Short mmCIF file of C-alpha atoms in Angstrom, two decimals:
data_model
loop_
_atom_site.label_atom_id
_atom_site.label_comp_id
_atom_site.label_asym_id
_atom_site.label_seq_id
_atom_site.Cartn_x
_atom_site.Cartn_y
_atom_site.Cartn_z
CA MET G 1 25.83 -53.57 -18.25
CA ALA G 2 24.07 -50.54 -19.71
CA GLU G 3 24.07 -47.40 -17.62
CA ALA G 4 20.76 -46.09 -16.30
CA PRO G 5 19.48 -43.07 -18.25
CA GLN G 6 20.32 -39.71 -16.70
CA LEU G 7 17.36 -37.80 -15.29
CA PRO G 8 17.07 -34.10 -16.19
CA HIS G 9 18.58 -31.85 -13.56
CA ILE G 10 16.40 -30.10 -11.00
CA SER G 11 15.55 -26.58 -12.16
CA ILE G 12 13.41 -25.53 -9.17
CA ASP G 13 13.96 -27.01 -5.72
CA VAL G 14 11.50 -25.76 -3.09
CA ARG G 15 12.31 -26.86 0.46
CA LYS G 16 9.87 -26.30 3.36
CA LEU G 17 8.89 -22.87 2.08
CA SER G 18 6.69 -20.73 4.36
CA LYS G 19 5.50 -17.13 4.24
CA ARG G 20 3.79 -15.45 7.19
CA TYR G 21 1.90 -12.17 7.21
CA VAL G 22 0.97 -10.48 10.48
CA LEU G 23 -2.48 -8.99 10.15
CA GLY G 24 -3.25 -5.44 11.15
CA ALA G 25 -3.38 -1.87 9.90
CA SER G 26 -0.35 -0.25 8.25
CA ARG G 27 1.55 2.27 10.31
CA LYS G 28 1.53 5.71 8.75
CA GLY G 29 4.59 6.08 6.58
CA ILE G 30 5.57 2.44 6.91
CA GLY G 31 4.39 0.11 4.17
CA ARG G 32 4.16 -3.05 6.23
CA LEU G 33 1.81 -4.87 8.56
CA PHE G 34 2.35 -5.09 12.29
CA ARG G 35 1.06 -7.41 15.00
CA THR G 36 -2.32 -6.55 16.45
CA ALA G 37 -3.30 -6.93 20.07
CA THR G 38 -4.72 -10.36 19.28
CA GLY G 39 -1.60 -11.39 17.37
CA ASP G 40 -3.51 -12.52 14.27
CA GLU G 41 -1.30 -14.14 11.64
CA HIS G 42 -1.85 -15.49 8.15
CA TRP G 43 0.38 -18.14 6.62
CA ALA G 44 0.19 -17.60 2.87
CA LEU G 45 2.50 -20.62 2.46
CA ASN G 46 3.09 -23.30 5.06
CA ASN G 47 5.94 -25.79 4.73
CA VAL G 48 5.66 -26.26 0.95
CA SER G 49 8.18 -28.59 -0.73
CA PHE G 50 8.48 -29.87 -4.31
CA GLU G 51 11.00 -30.34 -7.13
CA ILE G 52 10.64 -29.44 -10.80
CA ARG G 53 13.06 -30.98 -13.27
CA SER G 54 14.39 -29.31 -16.38
CA GLY G 55 11.81 -29.38 -19.18
CA GLU G 56 8.82 -30.10 -16.94
CA ARG G 57 5.67 -28.07 -17.49
CA VAL G 58 3.95 -27.60 -14.14
CA GLY G 59 0.65 -25.85 -13.43
CA ILE G 60 -0.17 -24.27 -10.07
CA ILE G 61 -3.89 -24.13 -9.26
CA GLY G 62 -6.05 -23.14 -6.30
CA LYS G 63 -8.67 -20.66 -5.17
CA ASN G 64 -7.99 -16.97 -4.69
CA GLY G 65 -5.81 -16.54 -1.61
CA ALA G 66 -4.53 -20.11 -1.74
CA GLY G 67 -0.88 -18.98 -1.95
CA LYS G 68 -0.18 -19.42 -5.66
CA SER G 69 0.98 -15.89 -6.42
CA THR G 70 2.94 -15.70 -3.16
CA LEU G 71 4.83 -18.81 -4.25
CA LEU G 72 5.71 -17.32 -7.62
CA LYS G 73 6.79 -14.02 -6.04
CA ILE G 74 9.16 -15.89 -3.74
CA LEU G 75 10.55 -17.95 -6.63
CA SER G 76 11.08 -14.77 -8.67
CA ARG G 77 12.81 -13.06 -5.70
CA VAL G 78 10.14 -10.39 -5.30
CA LEU G 79 9.30 -11.65 -1.79
CA VAL G 80 11.52 -13.12 0.91
CA PRO G 81 10.17 -16.26 2.63
CA THR G 82 9.65 -16.43 6.37
CA SER G 83 11.39 -19.81 6.39
CA GLY G 84 12.61 -22.44 3.96
CA GLU G 85 14.43 -21.92 0.69
CA ALA G 86 13.95 -22.09 -3.07
CA ILE G 87 16.88 -22.95 -5.33
CA ILE G 88 16.60 -21.95 -9.00
CA THR G 89 19.10 -23.40 -11.50
CA GLY G 90 19.08 -21.67 -14.89
CA ARG G 91 18.04 -18.31 -16.31
CA ALA G 92 14.50 -17.63 -15.15
CA THR G 93 11.91 -15.11 -16.29
CA ALA G 94 8.81 -14.35 -14.23
CA LEU G 95 5.71 -12.57 -15.43
CA LEU G 96 3.70 -12.02 -12.29
CA GLU G 97 0.90 -9.49 -12.61
CA VAL G 98 1.24 -8.57 -16.25
CA GLY G 99 2.50 -5.04 -16.87
CA THR G 100 3.44 -4.30 -13.27
CA GLY G 101 7.05 -3.49 -12.47
CA PHE G 102 7.30 -0.87 -15.21
CA ASN G 103 8.73 2.54 -14.37
CA PRO G 104 5.72 4.77 -15.13
CA GLN G 105 7.92 7.79 -15.88
CA LEU G 106 9.84 5.96 -18.62
CA SER G 107 8.54 5.33 -22.13
CA GLY G 108 7.44 1.93 -23.30
CA LEU G 109 10.66 1.59 -25.30
CA GLU G 110 12.81 2.49 -22.30
CA ASN G 111 10.94 -0.04 -20.18
CA ILE G 112 11.66 -2.72 -22.76
CA TYR G 113 15.40 -2.07 -22.47
CA LEU G 114 15.24 -1.80 -18.68
CA THR G 115 13.22 -4.98 -18.13
CA ALA G 116 15.23 -7.05 -20.59
CA ALA G 117 18.50 -5.84 -19.04
CA ILE G 118 17.28 -6.82 -15.55
CA TYR G 119 16.70 -10.34 -16.88
CA GLY G 120 20.27 -10.53 -18.18
CA LEU G 121 19.99 -9.75 -21.89
CA SER G 122 22.82 -7.79 -23.45
CA LYS G 123 22.16 -4.57 -25.36
CA ALA G 124 22.78 -6.38 -28.64
CA GLU G 125 20.28 -9.12 -27.71
CA ILE G 126 17.68 -6.52 -26.78
CA GLU G 127 18.17 -4.55 -29.99
CA ASP G 128 17.80 -7.74 -31.99
CA ARG G 129 14.34 -8.36 -30.43
CA VAL G 130 12.97 -4.91 -29.66
CA GLN G 131 10.97 -4.50 -32.88
CA SER G 132 9.41 -7.94 -32.49
CA ILE G 133 8.43 -7.02 -28.93
CA ILE G 134 6.82 -3.76 -30.10
CA ASP G 135 4.99 -5.39 -32.98
CA PHE G 136 3.64 -8.21 -30.85
CA SER G 137 2.41 -5.82 -28.15
CA GLU G 138 0.48 -3.71 -30.68
CA VAL G 139 1.46 -0.46 -28.92
CA ASN G 140 3.61 0.84 -31.81
CA ARG G 141 2.06 4.31 -31.89
CA PHE G 142 2.65 4.86 -28.18
CA ILE G 143 6.02 3.17 -27.69
CA ASN G 144 7.78 6.48 -27.00
CA ALA G 145 5.08 7.77 -24.63
CA PRO G 146 5.46 7.39 -20.83
CA VAL G 147 3.95 4.17 -19.55
CA LYS G 148 1.90 6.19 -17.04
CA GLN G 149 -0.18 7.30 -20.02
CA TYR G 150 -0.91 3.69 -21.08
CA SER G 151 -4.20 1.97 -20.40
CA SER G 152 -4.08 -1.16 -18.24
CA GLY G 153 -4.56 -3.26 -21.39
CA MET G 154 -1.61 -1.60 -23.14
CA ARG G 155 0.65 -2.18 -20.13
CA ALA G 156 -0.49 -5.81 -19.97
CA ARG G 157 0.19 -6.41 -23.67
CA LEU G 158 3.64 -4.84 -23.49
CA GLY G 159 4.49 -6.82 -20.35
CA PHE G 160 3.54 -10.14 -21.90
CA SER G 161 5.35 -9.29 -25.12
CA ILE G 162 8.61 -8.56 -23.29
CA CYS G 163 8.36 -11.80 -21.30
CA ALA G 164 7.53 -13.79 -24.42
CA HIS G 165 10.71 -12.63 -26.17
CA LEU G 166 13.27 -13.08 -23.36
CA ASP G 167 13.99 -16.74 -24.29
CA PRO G 168 14.51 -18.01 -20.71
CA GLU G 169 15.38 -21.53 -19.57
CA ILE G 170 12.72 -21.29 -16.84
CA LEU G 171 9.47 -19.46 -17.49
CA MET G 172 7.18 -18.51 -14.58
CA LEU G 173 3.79 -17.07 -15.52
CA ASP G 174 0.95 -15.82 -13.31
CA GLU G 175 -2.50 -15.49 -14.93
CA VAL G 176 -1.14 -14.19 -18.23
CA LEU G 177 -4.20 -15.34 -20.18
CA SER G 178 -6.25 -12.42 -18.84
CA VAL G 179 -4.22 -10.15 -21.13
CA GLY G 180 -6.07 -7.91 -23.60
CA ASP G 181 -9.04 -8.76 -25.79
CA ALA G 182 -9.98 -12.12 -27.31
CA ALA G 183 -7.80 -11.62 -30.38
CA PHE G 184 -4.73 -10.78 -28.32
CA GLN G 185 -5.39 -13.67 -25.95
CA GLN G 186 -5.31 -15.99 -28.95
CA LYS G 187 -1.92 -14.51 -29.87
CA CYS G 188 -0.76 -15.22 -26.32
CA LEU G 189 -1.92 -18.84 -26.56
CA THR G 190 -0.10 -19.33 -29.85
CA ARG G 191 3.05 -17.76 -28.44
CA MET G 192 2.87 -19.94 -25.32
CA ASP G 193 2.50 -23.01 -27.54
CA ASP G 194 5.77 -22.04 -29.19
CA MET G 195 7.53 -21.14 -25.93
CA THR G 196 6.63 -24.40 -24.19
CA SER G 197 7.52 -26.71 -27.10
CA HIS G 198 11.30 -26.25 -26.92
CA GLY G 199 12.17 -28.00 -23.68
CA ARG G 200 11.76 -24.98 -21.40
CA THR G 201 10.80 -25.45 -17.77
CA LEU G 202 7.39 -23.89 -17.17
CA LEU G 203 5.68 -22.90 -13.94
CA PHE G 204 2.21 -21.66 -14.82
CA VAL G 205 -0.30 -20.20 -12.33
CA SER G 206 -3.85 -20.06 -13.68
CA HIS G 207 -7.51 -20.35 -12.76
CA SER G 208 -8.17 -21.91 -16.17
CA MET G 209 -8.12 -25.69 -15.89
CA SER G 210 -8.26 -26.05 -19.67
CA ALA G 211 -5.17 -23.83 -20.02
CA VAL G 212 -3.30 -25.84 -17.37
CA ALA G 213 -4.26 -29.10 -19.10
CA ARG G 214 -3.19 -27.57 -22.42
CA PHE G 215 0.28 -26.40 -21.43
CA CYS G 216 1.24 -28.60 -18.48
CA ASP G 217 2.06 -32.26 -17.91
CA ARG G 218 1.99 -31.96 -14.12
CA CYS G 219 -0.12 -29.92 -11.73
CA ILE G 220 0.24 -28.82 -8.09
CA TRP G 221 -2.96 -27.89 -6.24
CA ILE G 222 -2.44 -25.44 -3.35
CA GLU G 223 -5.08 -24.70 -0.74
CA GLY G 224 -4.62 -22.64 2.42
CA GLY G 225 -0.89 -22.33 1.73
CA GLU G 226 -0.37 -26.10 1.60
CA ILE G 227 -0.12 -28.66 -1.20
CA VAL G 228 -3.33 -30.66 -1.55
CA ASP G 229 -2.34 -32.71 -4.60
CA ASP G 230 0.60 -33.09 -6.99
CA GLY G 231 0.40 -35.31 -10.05
CA PRO G 232 -0.59 -35.60 -13.72
CA ALA G 233 -2.25 -32.37 -14.83
CA ALA G 234 -5.47 -33.97 -16.12
CA ILE G 235 -6.07 -35.94 -12.92
CA VAL G 236 -5.29 -33.09 -10.50
CA CYS G 237 -7.38 -30.61 -12.51
CA ASP G 238 -10.22 -33.13 -12.49
CA ALA G 239 -10.05 -33.46 -8.70
CA TYR G 240 -9.92 -29.66 -8.30
CA ASN G 241 -12.92 -29.10 -10.59
CA ARG G 242 -14.94 -31.71 -8.74
CA SER G 243 -14.19 -29.95 -5.48
CA MET G 244 -15.06 -26.49 -6.84
CA LEU G 245 -18.15 -27.53 -8.80
CA SER G 246 -19.33 -30.20 -6.34
CA LEU G 247 -19.30 -32.80 -9.11
CA ALA G 248 -19.46 -36.45 -8.05
CA SER G 249 -17.54 -39.26 -9.71
CA THR G 250 -20.52 -41.62 -9.39
CA TYR G 251 -24.26 -41.28 -8.82
CA THR G 252 -26.11 -43.37 -6.24
CA ASN G 253 -29.76 -43.02 -5.35
CA LYS G 254 -29.75 -43.01 -1.55
CA ALA G 255 -33.32 -44.28 -1.39
CA GLN G 256 -32.33 -47.30 -3.49
CA ASP G 257 -29.01 -47.89 -1.75
CA SER G 258 -30.02 -51.04 0.13
CA ALA G 259 -28.90 -54.61 0.50
CA GLU G 260 -30.57 -55.41 -2.82
CA THR G 261 -28.45 -52.88 -4.69
CA LYS G 262 -25.56 -54.42 -6.55
CA SER G 263 -22.03 -53.46 -5.58
CA ALA G 264 -20.72 -50.47 -7.54
CA THR G 265 -17.81 -52.60 -8.71
CA ASP G 266 -19.94 -55.54 -9.96
CA THR G 267 -19.22 -55.67 -13.67
CA SER G 268 -21.40 -58.67 -14.61
CA ILE G 269 -24.53 -58.05 -16.68
CA GLU G 270 -27.21 -60.72 -16.59
CA THR G 271 -30.17 -60.41 -18.92
CA SER G 272 -32.93 -62.75 -20.03
CA PRO G 273 -34.33 -63.03 -23.56
CA ALA G 274 -35.91 -59.89 -24.93
CA GLY G 275 -39.21 -59.03 -23.33
CA GLU G 276 -38.73 -61.35 -20.29
CA GLY G 277 -36.76 -58.93 -18.12
CA PRO G 278 -33.67 -59.72 -16.07
CA LYS G 279 -33.32 -62.80 -13.93
CA GLU G 280 -33.91 -60.82 -10.77
CA ALA G 281 -37.23 -59.39 -12.07
CA LYS G 282 -39.94 -59.41 -9.42
CA GLU G 283 -42.84 -61.70 -10.16
CA ASP G 284 -45.19 -60.44 -7.45
CA GLU G 285 -46.34 -56.89 -8.07
CA GLU G 286 -49.38 -57.17 -5.80
CA GLY G 287 -49.74 -54.50 -3.19
CA LYS G 288 -48.21 -51.74 -5.28
CA ASP G 289 -50.10 -48.47 -5.10
CA ASP G 290 -51.81 -47.21 -8.25
CA ASP G 291 -49.68 -44.06 -8.11
CA LYS G 292 -46.43 -46.00 -7.90
CA VAL G 293 -43.67 -44.50 -10.03
CA ALA G 294 -42.90 -46.40 -13.22
CA CYS G 295 -39.19 -46.70 -12.57
CA GLU G 296 -36.31 -45.53 -10.41
CA LEU G 297 -32.69 -44.70 -11.16
CA VAL G 298 -30.38 -46.61 -8.83
CA ALA G 299 -26.83 -45.73 -9.88
CA VAL G 300 -24.65 -44.38 -12.67
CA ARG G 301 -20.90 -44.90 -12.92
CA VAL G 302 -17.96 -44.71 -15.30
CA LEU G 303 -15.84 -47.80 -15.90
CA ASP G 304 -12.30 -47.87 -17.22
CA HIS G 305 -10.89 -50.35 -19.74
CA GLN G 306 -10.55 -52.97 -16.97
CA GLY G 307 -14.16 -52.56 -15.84
CA GLU G 308 -13.22 -50.70 -12.65
CA VAL G 309 -15.16 -47.68 -11.42
CA THR G 310 -13.19 -44.52 -12.20
CA SER G 311 -13.44 -40.77 -12.64
CA THR G 312 -10.69 -40.49 -15.27
CA ILE G 313 -10.34 -42.38 -18.53
CA LYS G 314 -7.41 -42.40 -20.91
CA LEU G 315 -8.25 -41.13 -24.38
CA ASP G 316 -6.84 -44.15 -26.23
CA GLN G 317 -8.44 -46.83 -24.03
CA ASP G 318 -11.90 -48.40 -23.90
CA ALA G 319 -14.33 -47.15 -21.27
CA ALA G 320 -18.03 -47.53 -20.49
CA ILE G 321 -20.94 -45.87 -18.76
CA GLU G 322 -23.03 -48.15 -16.58
CA ILE G 323 -26.56 -47.24 -15.51
CA GLU G 324 -28.53 -49.28 -12.97
CA TYR G 325 -32.27 -48.85 -12.60
CA GLU G 326 -35.48 -50.43 -11.33
CA VAL G 327 -38.63 -50.90 -13.45
CA PHE G 328 -41.93 -51.22 -11.56
CA GLU G 329 -44.68 -51.18 -14.19
CA ILE G 330 -45.44 -53.56 -17.05
CA ASP G 331 -45.42 -52.30 -20.65
CA LYS G 332 -44.13 -48.78 -19.91
CA ARG G 333 -41.30 -49.25 -22.46
CA ILE G 334 -38.60 -47.84 -20.16
CA GLU G 335 -35.37 -46.69 -21.81
CA PRO G 336 -32.25 -45.12 -20.27
CA ALA G 337 -30.59 -42.17 -22.01
CA LEU G 338 -27.42 -40.18 -21.30
CA HIS G 339 -26.67 -36.51 -22.00
CA PHE G 340 -23.04 -35.43 -22.27
CA ARG G 341 -22.03 -31.80 -21.59
CA ASN G 342 -18.73 -30.01 -21.14
CA GLU G 343 -17.78 -28.16 -17.94
CA SER G 344 -19.39 -24.97 -19.30
CA GLY G 345 -22.74 -26.71 -19.69
CA ASP G 346 -22.70 -26.91 -23.51
CA MET G 347 -24.44 -30.01 -24.88
CA LEU G 348 -21.97 -32.35 -26.59
CA PHE G 349 -24.25 -35.23 -27.60
CA VAL G 350 -27.01 -37.56 -26.41
CA LEU G 351 -26.95 -41.36 -26.23
CA ALA G 352 -30.34 -43.01 -26.66
CA PHE G 353 -31.06 -46.67 -25.77
CA THR G 354 -30.29 -48.94 -28.76
CA ASP G 355 -29.78 -52.37 -27.17
CA ASP G 356 -30.88 -54.89 -29.83
CA LYS G 357 -31.67 -57.44 -27.07
CA PHE G 358 -34.57 -55.19 -26.11
CA PRO G 359 -35.93 -53.91 -29.45
CA GLN G 360 -39.25 -52.90 -27.84
CA ALA G 361 -37.55 -51.25 -24.86
CA ILE G 362 -37.87 -52.72 -21.36
CA ASN G 363 -41.44 -53.80 -20.60
CA GLN G 364 -41.10 -56.09 -17.60
CA PRO G 365 -40.57 -55.13 -13.94
CA GLY G 366 -37.19 -55.81 -12.38
CA ARG G 367 -33.69 -54.54 -11.72
CA TYR G 368 -31.63 -53.78 -14.84
CA LEU G 369 -28.00 -52.94 -15.48
CA SER G 370 -27.27 -51.36 -18.87
CA ARG G 371 -23.81 -50.55 -20.14
CA VAL G 372 -22.80 -48.49 -23.14
CA ALA G 373 -19.25 -48.72 -24.50
CA ILE G 374 -17.15 -45.65 -25.24
CA PRO G 375 -14.58 -46.54 -27.89
CA PRO G 376 -11.01 -45.22 -27.62
CA ASN G 377 -10.02 -42.07 -29.50
CA LEU G 378 -13.56 -40.71 -29.60
CA LEU G 379 -13.96 -38.10 -26.85
CA ASN G 380 -11.64 -35.13 -26.62
CA THR G 381 -9.63 -34.43 -23.50
CA GLY G 382 -11.25 -32.50 -20.66
CA ILE G 383 -14.16 -32.73 -18.24
CA HIS G 384 -17.40 -34.37 -19.35
CA VAL G 385 -20.54 -33.91 -17.23
CA LEU G 386 -23.14 -36.64 -17.50
CA SER G 387 -26.91 -36.37 -16.96
CA ALA G 388 -29.02 -39.53 -16.83
CA THR G 389 -32.70 -40.03 -17.68
CA LEU G 390 -35.25 -42.83 -17.78
CA VAL G 391 -37.90 -42.22 -20.42
CA THR G 392 -40.65 -43.73 -22.50
CA ALA G 393 -40.00 -42.72 -26.09
CA ASP G 394 -42.44 -41.70 -28.85
CA PRO G 395 -44.44 -40.07 -27.41
CA LEU G 396 -41.82 -38.86 -24.97
CA GLU G 397 -42.54 -39.31 -21.28
CA ARG G 398 -39.68 -38.44 -18.93
CA HIS G 399 -39.90 -40.50 -15.74
CA ILE G 400 -36.57 -39.75 -14.06
CA SER G 401 -34.01 -37.07 -14.88
CA VAL G 402 -30.84 -36.44 -12.87
CA ASP G 403 -28.88 -33.45 -14.16
CA ASN G 404 -25.12 -33.44 -13.59
CA ALA G 405 -25.30 -36.91 -12.09
CA LEU G 406 -21.54 -37.36 -12.36
CA ALA G 407 -18.48 -36.10 -14.19
CA PHE G 408 -15.37 -37.73 -15.59
CA THR G 409 -12.16 -36.50 -17.19
CA VAL G 410 -10.64 -37.74 -20.42
CA TYR G 411 -6.87 -37.32 -20.42
CA GLU G 412 -3.85 -38.11 -22.55
CA THR G 413 -0.23 -38.30 -21.51
CA HIS G 414 2.23 -36.26 -23.53
CA SER G 415 4.58 -39.22 -23.79
CA ASP G 416 2.11 -41.20 -25.90
CA ASP G 417 3.30 -42.42 -29.30
CA ALA G 418 2.29 -39.76 -31.84
CA GLN G 419 1.22 -42.41 -34.34
CA MET G 420 -1.21 -43.89 -31.84
CA SER G 421 -2.73 -40.52 -30.90
CA ALA G 422 -5.72 -38.98 -32.61
CA ARG G 423 -3.87 -35.68 -32.76
CA GLY G 424 -0.75 -37.11 -34.41
CA ARG G 425 2.35 -35.05 -33.67
CA TYR G 426 0.37 -31.94 -32.73
CA ALA G 427 1.70 -31.46 -29.21
CA ARG G 428 -0.88 -29.21 -27.60
CA ASP G 429 -4.59 -28.87 -26.95
CA PHE G 430 -6.73 -30.12 -29.82
CA PRO G 431 -9.99 -28.19 -30.32
CA GLY G 432 -13.42 -29.72 -30.76
CA VAL G 433 -15.98 -31.82 -28.92
CA ILE G 434 -14.76 -35.18 -30.17
CA ARG G 435 -11.32 -36.30 -31.31
CA PRO G 436 -11.72 -39.45 -33.41
CA ARG G 437 -8.75 -41.30 -34.80
CA LEU G 438 -9.79 -42.16 -38.36
CA GLU G 439 -7.93 -44.22 -40.93
CA TRP G 440 -5.58 -42.49 -43.40
CA HIS G 441 -4.20 -43.83 -46.69
CA THR G 442 -1.39 -42.05 -48.53
CA LYS G 443 0.43 -42.79 -51.76
CA GLN G 444 3.04 -40.96 -53.75
CA THR G 445 1.88 -39.88 -57.19
#
């Protein structure tokens, strides 16, 4: 009988970790906080537990003050926990607040030797890398000047450069992508691509969901010192963004949410011949006011490859957008349309109504359910924000428009077969709005 495959060993084992701060003013000459008369306390971490196995790439996300940086400081032995323990197995390097920890009286070169020695590198190892560290940091002219004379950007660049050349088994990074200008940040991204593609264990604190999705397979969301969610990076980042941006996973018109409204999970679409409207079209329009609206949007939802309502779709699987609406007037030529944007609000593309069963648009009153298919390997990974409209085209008359009606996340697991992925063997974030998988033909000549 074949033996079960061995799981990678646990690199970081966090067990019921808590950190308490007692709120109050600092005593003169004593750099700590003491208990006030009211005994106010703040638990930066509260009973946090998780395991990270060797080679895992884990993002830590949360709002300011959530406890992310406190966690990394405890793991890097800068802070002592109030209770609990954290066991680290392997040589670890932590870059907390980039550029801090330098001795301001020493030169940049001396700080390179000092910092690298603290992290366990021998003098020979340091000398072998020192020029690469200097060149990467772009502080060559000032490397022999005291660090106290450096700008904050220079200290940040030197700090990241040292960390990036220490070659640790476990890499812990806190908001390193705020380093320097845009050109240097791109260098940091490229370097992190290289550092995280050789089986290192990564713990990465960031406010950038795209960066977490780019470098991490797994994500831990911390709020108020406690773990809110722990799972695949794309799904946890999606849930976090929805919470922060107040983005819904489906849209439902409350005024239309009645017994007549179809269930959100009803995947059947019934239509009559073109021009006749759906089977549930209302025949009696008497009594409607002259100023009655032409149509009403009822619901919008995203369906996965099995036709189930979802907020996340896998890049290489079929999906669909379903829009449900009510038409009240005859011959208004009602058409649904969808606008796709990214999380920054940039327009990606627009889908107009092109259902060949209704070549003259929808002219009869009734309830309609339209679905548009999203083929696999079309959209890129990340958050997509959807706005829905009901219009009469040419000349354009916009009847209903719901901006940011819902949002969904496209994700891809890093274990996917490279030959089945639109990005081939490229292991990291793939730029661009769409990411189609097109057909290649190669021959040897």
